[in-house]
mmCIF file of C-alpha atoms in Angstrom:
data_model
loop_
_atom_site.group_PDB
_atom_site.id
_atom_site.type_symbol
_atom_site.label_atom_id
_atom_site.label_comp_id
_atom_site.label_asym_id
_atom_site.label_seq_id
_atom_site.Cartn_x
_atom_site.Cartn_y
_atom_site.Cartn_z
ATOM 1 C CA MET A 1 12.474 -20.855 -19.525
ATOM 2 C CA ALA A 2 15.286 -21.508 -17.861
ATOM 3 C CA PRO A 3 14.699 -23.646 -14.812
ATOM 4 C CA GLY A 4 14.948 -21.214 -12.005
ATOM 5 C CA GLN A 5 13.985 -18.666 -14.274
ATOM 6 C CA HIS A 6 11.068 -16.756 -13.420
ATOM 7 C CA PRO A 7 8.264 -15.140 -15.838
ATOM 8 C CA SER A 8 9.099 -11.946 -17.373
ATOM 9 C CA LEU A 9 7.654 -9.077 -15.749
ATOM 10 C CA GLN A 10 5.663 -6.241 -17.927
ATOM 11 C CA LEU A 11 4.897 -2.661 -16.512
ATOM 12 C CA PRO A 12 3.029 0.132 -18.697
ATOM 13 C CA SER A 13 5.459 2.118 -20.684
ATOM 14 C CA PHE A 14 4.352 5.209 -19.530
ATOM 15 C CA LEU A 15 6.172 4.181 -15.662
ATOM 16 C CA TYR A 16 9.712 3.895 -17.565
ATOM 17 C CA GLY A 17 11.992 7.187 -19.021
ATOM 18 C CA LEU A 18 13.806 9.804 -17.429
ATOM 19 C CA TYR A 19 11.394 11.537 -14.739
ATOM 20 C CA PRO A 20 9.959 14.939 -16.534
ATOM 21 C CA SER A 21 9.244 11.823 -19.053
ATOM 22 C CA VAL A 22 7.601 9.910 -16.399
ATOM 23 C CA ASN A 23 5.780 12.903 -15.091
ATOM 24 C CA GLN A 24 4.400 13.923 -18.293
ATOM 25 C CA LYS A 25 3.105 11.005 -19.290
ATOM 26 C CA THR A 26 1.582 9.365 -16.653
ATOM 27 C CA HIS A 27 -0.198 12.608 -16.440
ATOM 28 C CA LYS A 28 -1.443 12.040 -19.604
ATOM 29 C CA GLU A 29 -2.570 8.989 -18.816
ATOM 30 C CA GLY A 30 -4.255 9.723 -16.015
ATOM 31 C CA LEU A 31 -6.239 12.353 -18.111
ATOM 32 C CA ARG A 32 -7.233 9.285 -20.543
ATOM 33 C CA CYS A 33 -8.686 7.601 -18.350
ATOM 34 C CA GLY A 34 -10.405 10.303 -16.313
ATOM 35 C CA GLU A 35 -12.129 11.540 -19.341
ATOM 36 C CA GLN A 36 -13.131 7.439 -20.062
ATOM 37 C CA TYR A 37 -14.084 6.720 -16.412
ATOM 38 C CA GLY A 38 -16.496 10.037 -16.856
ATOM 39 C CA LYS A 39 -17.770 8.795 -20.529
ATOM 40 C CA ASP A 40 -18.744 4.914 -19.437
ATOM 41 C CA GLY A 41 -17.614 4.021 -15.684
ATOM 42 C CA SER A 42 -14.416 2.423 -17.192
ATOM 43 C CA PHE A 43 -10.958 2.683 -17.481
ATOM 44 C CA PRO A 44 -8.352 1.788 -20.193
ATOM 45 C CA VAL A 45 -6.081 -0.269 -20.333
ATOM 46 C CA PRO A 46 -2.834 1.042 -20.951
ATOM 47 C CA PRO A 47 -1.403 1.668 -24.443
ATOM 48 C CA GLN A 48 1.989 -0.146 -24.762
ATOM 49 C CA MET A 49 3.244 -2.747 -22.131
ATOM 50 C CA LEU A 50 7.603 -3.536 -21.600
ATOM 51 C CA GLU A 51 9.026 -6.319 -20.562
ATOM 52 C CA VAL A 52 11.401 -5.676 -17.593
ATOM 53 C CA ALA A 53 14.683 -7.375 -17.659
ATOM 54 C CA PRO A 54 15.276 -9.511 -15.452
ATOM 55 C CA GLY A 55 17.366 -8.173 -12.195
ATOM 56 C CA GLU A 56 15.557 -4.690 -13.686
ATOM 57 C CA VAL A 57 15.377 -2.103 -10.547
ATOM 58 C CA VAL A 58 11.850 -0.852 -10.213
ATOM 59 C CA LEU A 59 11.171 2.461 -8.357
ATOM 60 C CA THR A 60 8.372 1.866 -5.885
ATOM 61 C CA HIS A 61 9.178 4.993 -3.543
ATOM 62 C CA GLY A 62 9.462 8.601 -4.188
ATOM 63 C CA VAL A 63 12.379 8.461 -1.251
ATOM 64 C CA ALA A 64 14.479 6.221 -3.355
ATOM 65 C CA ASP A 65 14.225 8.408 -6.851
ATOM 66 C CA PHE A 66 17.113 10.583 -6.535
ATOM 67 C CA ARG A 67 18.492 10.261 -9.873
ATOM 68 C CA HIS A 68 15.735 12.257 -11.899
ATOM 69 C CA GLU A 69 18.324 12.023 -15.099
ATOM 70 C CA GLN A 70 18.229 8.457 -15.390
ATOM 71 C CA PRO A 71 15.800 6.191 -17.203
ATOM 72 C CA VAL A 72 14.825 3.933 -15.124
ATOM 73 C CA TRP A 73 11.290 2.083 -13.722
ATOM 74 C CA ARG A 74 9.019 4.734 -11.616
ATOM 75 C CA LEU A 75 6.145 2.680 -10.544
ATOM 76 C CA TYR A 76 5.375 4.983 -7.469
ATOM 77 C CA MET A 77 4.198 7.400 -10.388
ATOM 78 C CA VAL A 78 1.160 5.727 -10.588
ATOM 79 C CA SER A 79 -0.151 8.607 -8.087
ATOM 80 C CA ASN A 80 0.370 10.558 -10.852
ATOM 81 C CA VAL A 81 -1.556 8.905 -13.255
ATOM 82 C CA MET A 82 -4.873 9.114 -9.922
ATOM 83 C CA SER A 83 -4.035 12.556 -10.299
ATOM 84 C CA GLY A 84 -4.576 13.442 -13.751
ATOM 85 C CA MET A 85 -7.807 11.226 -13.150
ATOM 86 C CA TYR A 86 -9.227 13.664 -10.359
ATOM 87 C CA GLU A 87 -8.027 16.620 -12.325
ATOM 88 C CA ALA A 88 -9.914 15.320 -15.881
ATOM 89 C CA LEU A 89 -12.971 14.511 -13.782
ATOM 90 C CA ASN A 90 -12.576 18.182 -11.770
ATOM 91 C CA TRP A 91 -12.256 16.436 -8.625
ATOM 92 C CA ARG A 92 -15.296 14.980 -8.238
ATOM 93 C CA ASN A 93 -16.197 11.496 -6.315
ATOM 94 C CA THR A 94 -12.809 11.223 -6.072
ATOM 95 C CA LEU A 95 -13.081 8.265 -3.675
ATOM 96 C CA PRO A 96 -15.101 5.886 -5.474
ATOM 97 C CA VAL A 97 -13.661 6.269 -8.296
ATOM 98 C CA ASP A 98 -9.838 5.846 -6.104
ATOM 99 C CA ASP A 99 -11.794 2.749 -5.037
ATOM 100 C CA LEU A 100 -12.608 1.502 -8.780
ATOM 101 C CA TYR A 101 -9.645 2.065 -9.923
ATOM 102 C CA GLU A 102 -7.569 0.518 -7.805
ATOM 103 C CA THR A 103 -10.224 -2.817 -8.458
ATOM 104 C CA PHE A 104 -9.158 -2.026 -11.905
ATOM 105 C CA CYS A 105 -5.605 -2.295 -11.010
ATOM 106 C CA ARG A 106 -5.673 -5.002 -8.783
ATOM 107 C CA GLU A 107 -5.964 -7.174 -11.845
ATOM 108 C CA SER A 108 -2.438 -5.930 -13.295
ATOM 109 C CA ALA A 109 1.333 -7.123 -11.499
ATOM 110 C CA TRP A 110 1.901 -3.706 -11.079
ATOM 111 C CA GLY A 111 -1.259 -2.766 -9.648
ATOM 112 C CA ALA A 112 -1.319 -5.082 -7.438
ATOM 113 C CA LEU A 113 2.728 -4.289 -6.612
ATOM 114 C CA TYR A 114 1.610 -0.356 -6.564
ATOM 115 C CA PHE A 115 -1.243 -0.640 -4.091
ATOM 116 C CA ALA A 116 0.287 -2.879 -1.960
ATOM 117 C CA THR A 117 3.462 -1.069 -1.316
ATOM 118 C CA SER A 118 2.009 2.488 -1.308
ATOM 119 C CA GLN A 119 -0.478 1.863 1.509
ATOM 120 C CA ASP A 120 -3.025 4.368 0.334
ATOM 121 C CA ALA A 121 -5.960 4.373 2.748
ATOM 122 C CA PRO A 122 -7.794 3.185 3.532
ATOM 123 C CA ARG A 123 -5.796 -0.032 5.034
ATOM 124 C CA SER A 124 -9.097 -1.862 6.630
ATOM 125 C CA ALA A 125 -8.078 -5.314 7.102
ATOM 126 C CA GLU A 126 -10.586 -6.360 3.887
ATOM 127 C CA ARG A 127 -8.786 -3.728 1.735
ATOM 128 C CA THR A 128 -5.585 -4.989 2.904
ATOM 129 C CA ALA A 129 -6.448 -8.652 2.508
ATOM 130 C CA LEU A 130 -7.542 -8.157 -1.355
ATOM 131 C CA ARG A 131 -3.903 -6.093 -2.037
ATOM 132 C CA LEU A 132 -2.689 -8.423 -0.412
ATOM 133 C CA GLN A 133 -4.101 -11.291 -2.387
ATOM 134 C CA ALA A 134 -3.387 -9.636 -5.692
ATOM 135 C CA VAL A 135 0.149 -9.659 -5.001
ATOM 136 C CA LEU A 136 0.687 -13.018 -4.410
ATOM 137 C CA ARG A 137 -1.352 -13.795 -7.761
ATOM 138 C CA PHE A 138 1.561 -12.478 -9.364
ATOM 139 C CA TRP A 139 4.388 -13.134 -7.292
ATOM 140 C CA GLU A 140 6.502 -15.415 -9.508
ATOM 141 C CA PRO A 141 6.706 -12.499 -12.305
ATOM 142 C CA LEU A 142 7.051 -9.700 -9.700
ATOM 143 C CA GLN A 143 10.304 -11.981 -8.531
ATOM 144 C CA SER A 144 12.050 -11.628 -11.391
ATOM 145 C CA VAL A 145 13.118 -7.593 -10.683
ATOM 146 C CA ARG A 146 14.402 -5.838 -8.060
ATOM 147 C CA TYR A 147 13.805 -2.879 -6.194
ATOM 148 C CA LEU A 148 14.189 0.123 -4.485
ATOM 149 C CA PHE A 149 11.406 1.141 -1.311
ATOM 150 C CA LYS A 150 12.062 4.329 1.528
ATOM 151 C CA THR A 151 15.859 3.399 1.525
ATOM 152 C CA LEU A 152 18.577 4.369 -0.393
ATOM 153 C CA GLY A 153 20.901 0.958 -0.883
ATOM 154 C CA PRO A 154 20.953 -2.164 -2.327
ATOM 155 C CA ALA A 155 17.989 -3.077 -4.621
ATOM 156 C CA LEU A 156 15.365 -5.439 -2.607
ATOM 157 C CA THR A 157 14.061 -8.753 -3.590
ATOM 158 C CA LEU A 158 10.187 -9.127 -3.768
ATOM 159 C CA ASP A 159 10.751 -10.682 0.356
ATOM 160 C CA GLU A 160 12.687 -8.033 1.026
ATOM 161 C CA LEU A 161 10.408 -5.065 -0.579
ATOM 162 C CA MET A 162 7.173 -6.814 0.812
ATOM 163 C CA VAL A 163 8.922 -7.277 4.583
ATOM 164 C CA ALA A 164 9.884 -3.568 3.835
ATOM 165 C CA SER A 165 6.250 -2.380 3.102
ATOM 166 C CA CYS A 166 3.904 -5.021 4.887
ATOM 167 C CA GLY A 167 5.832 -6.505 7.791
ATOM 168 C CA TRP A 168 3.584 -4.421 9.963
ATOM 169 C CA ALA A 169 0.507 -6.777 8.797
ATOM 170 C CA MET A 170 2.402 -9.671 8.853
ATOM 171 C CA ASP A 171 3.197 -9.450 12.270
ATOM 172 C CA ALA A 172 -0.464 -8.439 12.876
ATOM 173 C CA TRP A 173 -1.418 -11.472 11.302
ATOM 174 C CA CYS A 174 0.395 -13.693 10.993
ATOM 175 C CA PRO A 175 2.841 -13.092 13.596
ATOM 176 C CA VAL A 176 4.248 -16.864 14.227
ATOM 177 C CA GLY A 177 4.085 -20.520 12.457
ATOM 178 C CA GLU A 178 4.708 -19.610 8.696
ATOM 179 C CA THR A 179 8.681 -19.295 7.436
ATOM 180 C CA SER A 180 8.820 -17.731 4.347
ATOM 181 C CA VAL A 181 7.422 -14.319 3.533
ATOM 182 C CA TYR A 182 4.947 -15.571 0.777
ATOM 183 C CA ALA A 183 3.344 -17.873 3.138
ATOM 184 C CA ARG A 184 3.333 -14.976 5.560
ATOM 185 C CA LEU A 185 1.256 -12.653 3.358
ATOM 186 C CA LYS A 186 -0.648 -15.603 2.624
ATOM 187 C CA THR A 187 -1.569 -16.580 5.890
ATOM 188 C CA GLY A 188 -2.214 -12.971 6.998
ATOM 189 C CA ALA A 189 -4.216 -12.344 3.688
ATOM 190 C CA GLU A 190 -6.549 -15.508 4.551
ATOM 191 C CA ARG A 191 -6.626 -14.110 8.402
ATOM 192 C CA MET A 192 -8.063 -10.921 7.541
ATOM 193 C CA ALA A 193 -10.430 -11.314 4.762
ATOM 194 C CA ARG A 194 -12.614 -13.405 6.869
ATOM 195 C CA ALA A 195 -11.778 -11.365 10.362
ATOM 196 C CA THR A 196 -14.316 -10.228 12.883
ATOM 197 C CA ARG A 197 -14.405 -7.002 15.069
ATOM 198 C CA GLU A 198 -12.666 -9.211 17.562
ATOM 199 C CA ASP A 199 -10.439 -10.524 15.488
ATOM 200 C CA SER A 200 -9.091 -7.131 14.415
ATOM 201 C CA LEU A 201 -9.193 -5.805 18.307
ATOM 202 C CA GLU A 202 -6.220 -8.497 18.777
ATOM 203 C CA ALA A 203 -4.348 -7.572 15.915
ATOM 204 C CA ILE A 204 -4.293 -4.152 17.033
ATOM 205 C CA LEU A 205 -3.433 -4.912 20.422
ATOM 206 C CA ARG A 206 -0.547 -7.172 19.121
ATOM 207 C CA GLN A 207 0.517 -4.396 17.198
ATOM 208 C CA MET A 208 0.643 -0.892 19.260
ATOM 209 C CA PRO A 209 3.337 -1.666 20.609
ATOM 210 C CA ARG A 210 5.114 -1.422 17.557
ATOM 211 C CA ALA A 211 3.181 1.915 17.182
ATOM 212 C CA LEU A 212 4.615 2.993 20.532
ATOM 213 C CA SER A 213 7.954 2.777 19.496
ATOM 214 C CA TYR A 214 7.577 5.366 16.922
ATOM 215 C CA VAL A 215 6.708 8.266 19.622
ATOM 216 C CA ARG A 216 8.909 9.820 21.931
ATOM 217 C CA ASP A 217 6.633 12.795 23.331
ATOM 218 C CA LEU A 218 4.016 11.325 25.267
ATOM 219 C CA LYS A 219 2.931 13.000 27.822
ATOM 220 C CA HIS A 220 0.273 10.266 28.914
ATOM 221 C CA ARG A 221 2.528 6.987 27.715
ATOM 222 C CA ALA A 222 1.577 5.037 30.423
ATOM 223 C CA VAL A 223 -2.092 5.664 29.913
ATOM 224 C CA VAL A 224 -2.093 4.903 25.858
ATOM 225 C CA SER A 225 -0.098 2.358 26.527
ATOM 226 C CA ASP A 226 -2.291 0.105 28.849
ATOM 227 C CA PRO A 227 -3.682 -2.495 26.922
ATOM 228 C CA SER A 228 -6.929 -2.563 29.137
ATOM 229 C CA PHE A 229 -7.061 1.224 27.946
ATOM 230 C CA GLN A 230 -6.502 0.565 24.695
ATOM 231 C CA ARG A 231 -9.149 -2.455 24.270
ATOM 232 C CA GLU A 232 -11.428 -0.109 25.967
ATOM 233 C CA ARG A 233 -11.060 3.368 23.378
ATOM 234 C CA LEU A 234 -11.548 0.581 20.566
ATOM 235 C CA ALA A 235 -14.142 -0.907 21.519
ATOM 236 C CA ALA A 236 -16.013 2.106 21.842
ATOM 237 C CA LEU A 237 -15.803 3.293 18.235
ATOM 238 C CA GLU A 238 -18.700 2.903 16.110
ATOM 239 C CA PRO A 239 -18.227 0.845 13.016
ATOM 240 C CA SER A 240 -17.117 2.966 10.106
ATOM 241 C CA ALA A 241 -14.420 4.368 12.573
ATOM 242 C CA PHE A 242 -13.102 0.805 13.537
ATOM 243 C CA GLU A 243 -13.214 -0.549 10.167
ATOM 244 C CA ARG A 244 -10.559 2.289 9.149
ATOM 245 C CA VAL A 245 -7.879 1.159 11.317
ATOM 246 C CA SER A 246 -8.627 -3.153 11.396
ATOM 247 C CA GLY A 247 -5.901 -3.918 9.074
ATOM 248 C CA ALA A 248 -3.464 -3.056 12.256
ATOM 249 C CA CYS A 249 -1.357 -0.589 9.677
ATOM 250 C CA THR A 250 1.153 0.984 12.200
ATOM 251 C CA ALA A 251 0.306 4.296 10.227
ATOM 252 C CA ASP A 252 -3.561 4.421 11.742
ATOM 253 C CA LEU A 253 -2.348 3.080 15.046
ATOM 254 C CA LEU A 254 -0.455 6.018 15.646
ATOM 255 C CA GLU A 255 -2.839 8.369 14.745
ATOM 256 C CA LYS A 256 -5.493 6.722 16.832
ATOM 257 C CA LEU A 257 -2.897 6.847 19.992
ATOM 258 C CA TYR A 258 -2.090 10.619 18.877
ATOM 259 C CA ASP A 259 -5.912 10.908 19.186
ATOM 260 C CA TRP A 260 -6.021 9.767 22.796
ATOM 261 C CA GLU A 261 -3.011 12.003 23.825
ATOM 262 C CA HIS A 262 -4.588 14.704 23.251
ATOM 263 C CA GLU A 263 -8.195 13.480 24.503
ATOM 264 C CA LEU A 264 -6.290 13.072 27.683
ATOM 265 C CA GLY A 265 -4.962 16.262 27.472
ATOM 266 C CA LEU A 266 -8.444 17.738 27.709
ATOM 267 C CA HIS A 267 -9.240 16.973 31.003
#
């Protein structure tokens, strides 16, 4: 390997091609996964892996896939694999299957990156830590290519992709101290992995201003913006409800803000 060159990244062949082809192949792979899971509770490895050329672009979000007629890497269509898997299982017990399939996928570079950037629920502190730690294990090969996420423009480096997709996690769990994206993710993931409820509460409160910046139509903004009000409402959550927001993901905090807004409107 030449100096400065990253180890190559390999992705499943079912993620490459024209949009209709990838749509068909991922659905077929999902059916295959569901059938095997139904038989013995395991998942098959992808039938073929292909090396991604250094600097080649990988699509990580459907918003960026605006040229269906071009053969490209469509990582975001792992979601189609999961839909096919549910179909094979007749949509029964999908939540535990979700968890097991994610655990299986996080053992690969492609699966680790998909689940970190797609941010499928749950986004608890514990789950997010596992997702980020998985990406960090495959950091070098993932650095070898470029990415498109939610905006159309120049392709992103891995650092830029992780800031775009997981910046909220770094802001909440490693707001100061570290400088590189890798170091901030590593520190943030370590803190998430060992977080107490109080740790998560403080991280959520740090992220509330960010969540509030996305909403313009709150009639009770002064109330829900008050950290004392936020702390009181968060402290009152049942353990399972608190766990769902414990990662301090902006999307989950927005949901809480609207819940509180609705509750205040009823009084």
